[in-house]
Amino acid sequence: GAVVSQHPSWVICKSGTSVKIECRSLDFQATTMFWYRQFPKQSLMLMATSNEGSKATYEQGVEKDKFLINHASLTLSTLTVTSAHPEDSSFYICSAILREGRQPQHFGDGTRLSIL
Amino acid sequence: KNQVEQSPQSLIILEGKNCTLQCNYTVSPFSNLRWYKQDTGRGPVSLTIMTFSENTKSNGRYTATLDADTKQSSLHITASQLSDSASYICVFLGGGGADGLTFGKGTHLIIQP
């Protein structure tokens, strides 16, 4: 079946570092991917919509200069957390939908980001 | 406002027992409802998917129900196993934002031996 792969699964780094997270659709083309942030015992919160070949669309309150999104191909979107600080520590999850529509939506396995 | 409320927030049961998780919603309209299982530190994995016109859907030991009149959905787990320990999230395709989804906060289920 369709699979979405995220890499890395866990990152620990010092404050001020920029961290890049990759999201790949392994066996299908995804014109649209989504990036979520999840705090412990909370639901997934949509951060941005990543569109292949165009600029990402950010949700209200999400700093686009802080969370850089690039969707350079139909199978890869990247999220870069720039100059990360401890408050950026969270679980980041991506998802992708099939080219023809919104079903099904597949989630990656998430990336745990810990900023010291 | 489209909302999804899940209950209980946390649940602890003994291995082998059955349990039922609840999801009350005000999302309208919606195309389908999914129940996801999210293991700690992992992404959500789909268990069941139902359209708004379906009442029940099973996947092994998991059975989801949908009552459009009371705006309630439930996920019943039969003969629980230790590997069932996870968060269970109900998600509606509808009423949401750019991703088209409305998420519940999930029920954290712990299965004790």
GROMACS .gro file of C-alpha atoms in nm:
model
  229
    1GLY     CA    1   0.000   0.000   0.000
    2ALA     CA    2   0.088   0.366  -0.014
    3VAL     CA    3   0.356   0.472   0.232
    4VAL     CA    4   0.483   0.805   0.352
    5SER     CA    5   0.834   0.811   0.491
    6GLN     CA    6   0.976   1.072   0.725
    7HIS     CA    7   1.339   1.127   0.807
    8PRO     CA    8   1.490   1.160   1.057
    9SER     CA    9   1.269   1.003   1.320
   10TRP     CA   10   1.442   1.181   1.609
   11VAL     CA   11   1.664   1.484   1.627
   12ILE     CA   12   1.840   1.628   1.929
   13CYS     CA   13   2.033   1.948   1.873
   14LYS     CA   14   2.150   2.269   2.035
   15SER     CA   15   1.949   2.588   2.039
   16GLY     CA   16   2.013   2.800   1.732
   17THR     CA   17   2.059   2.507   1.499
   18SER     CA   18   1.850   2.470   1.185
   19VAL     CA   19   1.693   2.129   1.135
   20LYS     CA   20   1.560   1.982   0.812
   21ILE     CA   21   1.292   1.713   0.809
   22GLU     CA   22   1.211   1.517   0.494
   23CYS     CA   23   0.876   1.372   0.393
   24ARG     CA   24   0.863   1.133   0.100
   25SER     CA   25   0.576   0.955  -0.067
   26LEU     CA   26   0.727   0.619  -0.154
   27ASP     CA   27   0.497   0.468  -0.412
   28PHE     CA   28   0.272   0.746  -0.528
   29GLN     CA   29   0.295   1.102  -0.647
   30ALA     CA   30   0.171   1.363  -0.405
   31THR     CA   31   0.101   1.709  -0.536
   32THR     CA   32  -0.004   1.812  -0.188
   33MET     CA   33   0.154   1.732   0.145
   34PHE     CA   34   0.068   1.865   0.487
   35TRP     CA   35   0.284   1.938   0.788
   36TYR     CA   36   0.151   1.900   1.140
   37ARG     CA   37   0.280   1.965   1.487
   38GLN     CA   38   0.167   1.758   1.782
   39PHE     CA   39   0.223   1.828   2.150
   40PRO     CA   40   0.187   1.549   2.408
   41LYS     CA   41  -0.171   1.430   2.448
   42GLN     CA   42  -0.291   1.685   2.195
   43SER     CA   43  -0.436   1.645   1.848
   44LEU     CA   44  -0.241   1.712   1.534
   45MET     CA   45  -0.231   2.081   1.450
   46LEU     CA   46  -0.198   2.173   1.085
   47MET     CA   47   0.098   2.402   1.025
   48ALA     CA   48   0.107   2.436   0.651
   49THR     CA   49   0.008   2.295   0.316
   50SER     CA   50   0.296   2.208   0.088
   51ASN     CA   51   0.220   2.233  -0.283
   52GLU     CA   52   0.455   2.091  -0.542
   53GLY     CA   53   0.614   2.364  -0.747
   54SER     CA   54   0.463   2.653  -0.555
   55LYS     CA   55   0.486   2.829  -0.222
   56ALA     CA   56   0.350   2.665   0.087
   57THR     CA   57   0.035   2.793   0.249
   58TYR     CA   58   0.074   2.854   0.621
   59GLU     CA   59  -0.192   2.837   0.888
   60GLN     CA   60  -0.259   3.140   1.100
   61GLY     CA   61   0.002   3.188   1.368
   62VAL     CA   62   0.269   2.978   1.198
   63GLU     CA   63   0.581   3.178   1.113
   64LYS     CA   64   0.674   3.106   0.754
   65ASP     CA   65   1.026   3.241   0.803
   66LYS     CA   66   1.069   3.005   1.098
   67PHE     CA   67   0.932   2.695   0.930
   68LEU     CA   68   1.058   2.683   0.573
   69ILE     CA   69   0.880   2.439   0.345
   70ASN     CA   70   1.002   2.322   0.008
   71HIS     CA   71   0.812   2.083  -0.219
   72ALA     CA   72   1.052   2.047  -0.506
   73SER     CA   73   0.918   1.723  -0.649
   74LEU     CA   74   0.603   1.513  -0.650
   75THR     CA   75   0.750   1.279  -0.392
   76LEU     CA   76   0.943   1.503  -0.155
   77SER     CA   77   0.860   1.787   0.079
   78THR     CA   78   1.098   1.927   0.337
   79LEU     CA   79   1.036   2.127   0.652
   80THR     CA   80   1.328   2.327   0.788
   81VAL     CA   81   1.302   2.464   1.140
   82THR     CA   82   1.536   2.761   1.132
   83SER     CA   83   1.732   2.872   1.437
   84ALA     CA   84   1.544   2.625   1.653
   85HIS     CA   85   1.478   2.704   2.018
   86PRO     CA   86   1.356   2.482   2.302
   87GLU     CA   87   0.996   2.592   2.245
   88ASP     CA   88   1.018   2.439   1.898
   89SER     CA   89   1.062   2.098   2.054
   90SER     CA   90   0.767   1.891   1.940
   91PHE     CA   91   0.654   1.599   1.727
   92TYR     CA   92   0.629   1.692   1.360
   93ILE     CA   93   0.421   1.477   1.124
   94CYS     CA   94   0.368   1.502   0.752
   95SER     CA   95   0.094   1.356   0.540
   96ALA     CA   96   0.032   1.317   0.171
   97ILE     CA   97  -0.272   1.266  -0.047
   98LEU     CA   98  -0.303   1.098  -0.382
   99ARG     CA   99  -0.285   1.312  -0.688
  100GLU     CA  100  -0.645   1.264  -0.791
  101GLY     CA  101  -0.811   1.363  -0.470
  102ARG     CA  102  -0.810   1.363  -0.098
  103GLN     CA  103  -0.842   0.993  -0.034
  104PRO     CA  104  -0.668   0.831   0.126
  105GLN     CA  105  -0.454   1.052   0.344
  106HIS     CA  106  -0.139   0.881   0.461
  107PHE     CA  107   0.070   0.997   0.754
  108GLY     CA  108   0.440   0.969   0.802
  109ASP     CA  109   0.584   0.822   1.118
  110GLY     CA  110   0.673   1.159   1.258
  111THR     CA  111   0.992   1.331   1.367
  112ARG     CA  112   1.060   1.404   1.731
  113LEU     CA  113   1.254   1.727   1.761
  114SER     CA  114   1.429   1.801   2.088
  115ILE     CA  115   1.613   2.133   2.120
  116LEU     CA  116   1.850   2.163   2.413
  117LYS     CA  117  -1.805   2.556   1.502
  118ASN     CA  118  -1.699   2.210   1.387
  119GLN     CA  119  -1.573   2.016   1.684
  120VAL     CA  120  -1.478   1.663   1.778
  121GLU     CA  121  -1.478   1.554   2.140
  122GLN     CA  122  -1.334   1.221   2.243
  123SER     CA  123  -1.389   1.037   2.566
  124PRO     CA  124  -1.247   0.919   2.787
  125GLN     CA  125  -0.917   1.106   2.768
  126SER     CA  126  -0.739   0.806   2.914
  127LEU     CA  127  -0.838   0.450   2.980
  128ILE     CA  128  -0.663   0.161   3.150
  129ILE     CA  129  -0.795  -0.193   3.110
  130LEU     CA  130  -0.665  -0.542   3.163
  131GLU     CA  131  -0.542  -0.752   2.877
  132GLY     CA  132  -0.819  -0.959   2.723
  133LYS     CA  133  -1.097  -0.719   2.820
  134ASN     CA  134  -1.314  -0.527   2.575
  135CYS     CA  135  -1.345  -0.150   2.565
  136THR     CA  136  -1.534   0.120   2.379
  137LEU     CA  137  -1.402   0.463   2.294
  138GLN     CA  138  -1.638   0.749   2.216
  139CYS     CA  139  -1.630   1.034   1.968
  140ASN     CA  140  -1.896   1.308   1.972
  141TYR     CA  141  -1.897   1.550   1.685
  142THR     CA  142  -2.060   1.857   1.543
  143VAL     CA  143  -1.880   1.841   1.209
  144SER     CA  144  -2.127   1.897   0.928
  145PRO     CA  145  -2.119   1.807   0.650
  146PHE     CA  146  -1.851   1.543   0.630
  147SER     CA  147  -1.752   1.287   0.370
  148ASN     CA  148  -1.609   1.020   0.594
  149LEU     CA  149  -1.491   0.939   0.942
  150ARG     CA  150  -1.169   0.756   1.020
  151TRP     CA  151  -1.041   0.604   1.337
  152TYR     CA  152  -0.664   0.609   1.367
  153LYS     CA  153  -0.428   0.430   1.602
  154GLN     CA  154  -0.120   0.626   1.701
  155ASP     CA  155   0.153   0.442   1.886
  156THR     CA  156   0.380   0.654   2.104
  157GLY     CA  157   0.635   0.831   1.889
  158ARG     CA  158   0.478   0.713   1.563
  159GLY     CA  159   0.243   0.857   1.304
  160PRO     CA  160  -0.129   0.774   1.293
  161VAL     CA  161  -0.233   0.456   1.116
  162SER     CA  162  -0.584   0.417   0.978
  163LEU     CA  163  -0.799   0.146   1.139
  164THR     CA  164  -1.141   0.204   0.986
  165ILE     CA  165  -1.307   0.443   0.747
  166MET     CA  166  -1.681   0.503   0.721
  167THR     CA  167  -1.882   0.730   0.499
  168PHE     CA  168  -2.156   0.938   0.657
  169SER     CA  169  -2.415   0.684   0.536
  170GLU     CA  170  -2.255   0.380   0.699
  171ASN     CA  171  -2.337   0.259   1.048
  172THR     CA  172  -2.063   0.013   1.123
  173LYS     CA  173  -1.727  -0.101   0.994
  174SER     CA  174  -1.502  -0.374   1.128
  175ASN     CA  175  -1.134  -0.442   1.098
  176GLY     CA  176  -1.038  -0.752   1.292
  177ARG     CA  177  -1.086  -0.683   1.661
  178TYR     CA  178  -1.177  -0.320   1.590
  179THR     CA  179  -1.537  -0.223   1.518
  180ALA     CA  180  -1.639   0.136   1.453
  181THR     CA  181  -1.997   0.258   1.464
  182LEU     CA  182  -2.156   0.581   1.352
  183ASP     CA  183  -2.489   0.725   1.465
  184ALA     CA  184  -2.573   1.031   1.259
  185ASP     CA  185  -2.880   1.107   1.471
  186THR     CA  186  -2.690   1.142   1.796
  187LYS     CA  187  -2.371   1.255   1.620
  188GLN     CA  188  -2.170   0.991   1.792
  189SER     CA  189  -1.913   0.740   1.678
  190SER     CA  190  -1.752   0.466   1.881
  191LEU     CA  191  -1.460   0.233   1.844
  192HIS     CA  192  -1.498  -0.103   2.012
  193ILE     CA  193  -1.190  -0.313   2.077
  194THR     CA  194  -1.246  -0.678   2.148
  195ALA     CA  195  -1.015  -0.904   2.346
  196SER     CA  196  -0.756  -0.634   2.400
  197GLN     CA  197  -0.388  -0.709   2.361
  198LEU     CA  198  -0.084  -0.535   2.506
  199SER     CA  199  -0.006  -0.402   2.158
  200ASP     CA  200  -0.335  -0.213   2.160
  201SER     CA  201  -0.180   0.038   2.401
  202ALA     CA  202  -0.182   0.359   2.200
  203SER     CA  203  -0.379   0.674   2.134
  204TYR     CA  204  -0.693   0.640   1.924
  205ILE     CA  205  -0.801   0.940   1.724
  206CYS     CA  206  -1.123   1.001   1.533
  207VAL     CA  207  -1.082   1.221   1.230
  208PHE     CA  208  -1.347   1.367   1.002
  209LEU     CA  209  -1.298   1.456   0.640
  210GLY     CA  210  -1.499   1.773   0.649
  211GLY     CA  211  -1.533   2.095   0.839
  212GLY     CA  212  -1.161   2.140   0.864
  213GLY     CA  213  -0.908   2.372   0.721
  214ALA     CA  214  -0.674   2.340   0.429
  215ASP     CA  215  -0.626   1.967   0.486
  216GLY     CA  216  -1.001   1.914   0.500
  217LEU     CA  217  -0.972   1.732   0.831
  218THR     CA  218  -1.107   1.780   1.180
  219PHE     CA  219  -0.918   1.588   1.448
  220GLY     CA  220  -1.021   1.471   1.790
  221LYS     CA  221  -0.762   1.490   2.067
  222GLY     CA  222  -0.758   1.117   2.104
  223THR     CA  223  -0.809   0.864   2.381
  224HIS     CA  224  -0.494   0.727   2.541
  225LEU     CA  225  -0.549   0.356   2.599
  226ILE     CA  226  -0.326   0.148   2.823
  227ILE     CA  227  -0.356  -0.228   2.833
  228GLN     CA  228  -0.219  -0.385   3.148
  229PRO     CA  229  -0.110  -0.749   3.168
   0.00000   0.00000   0.00000
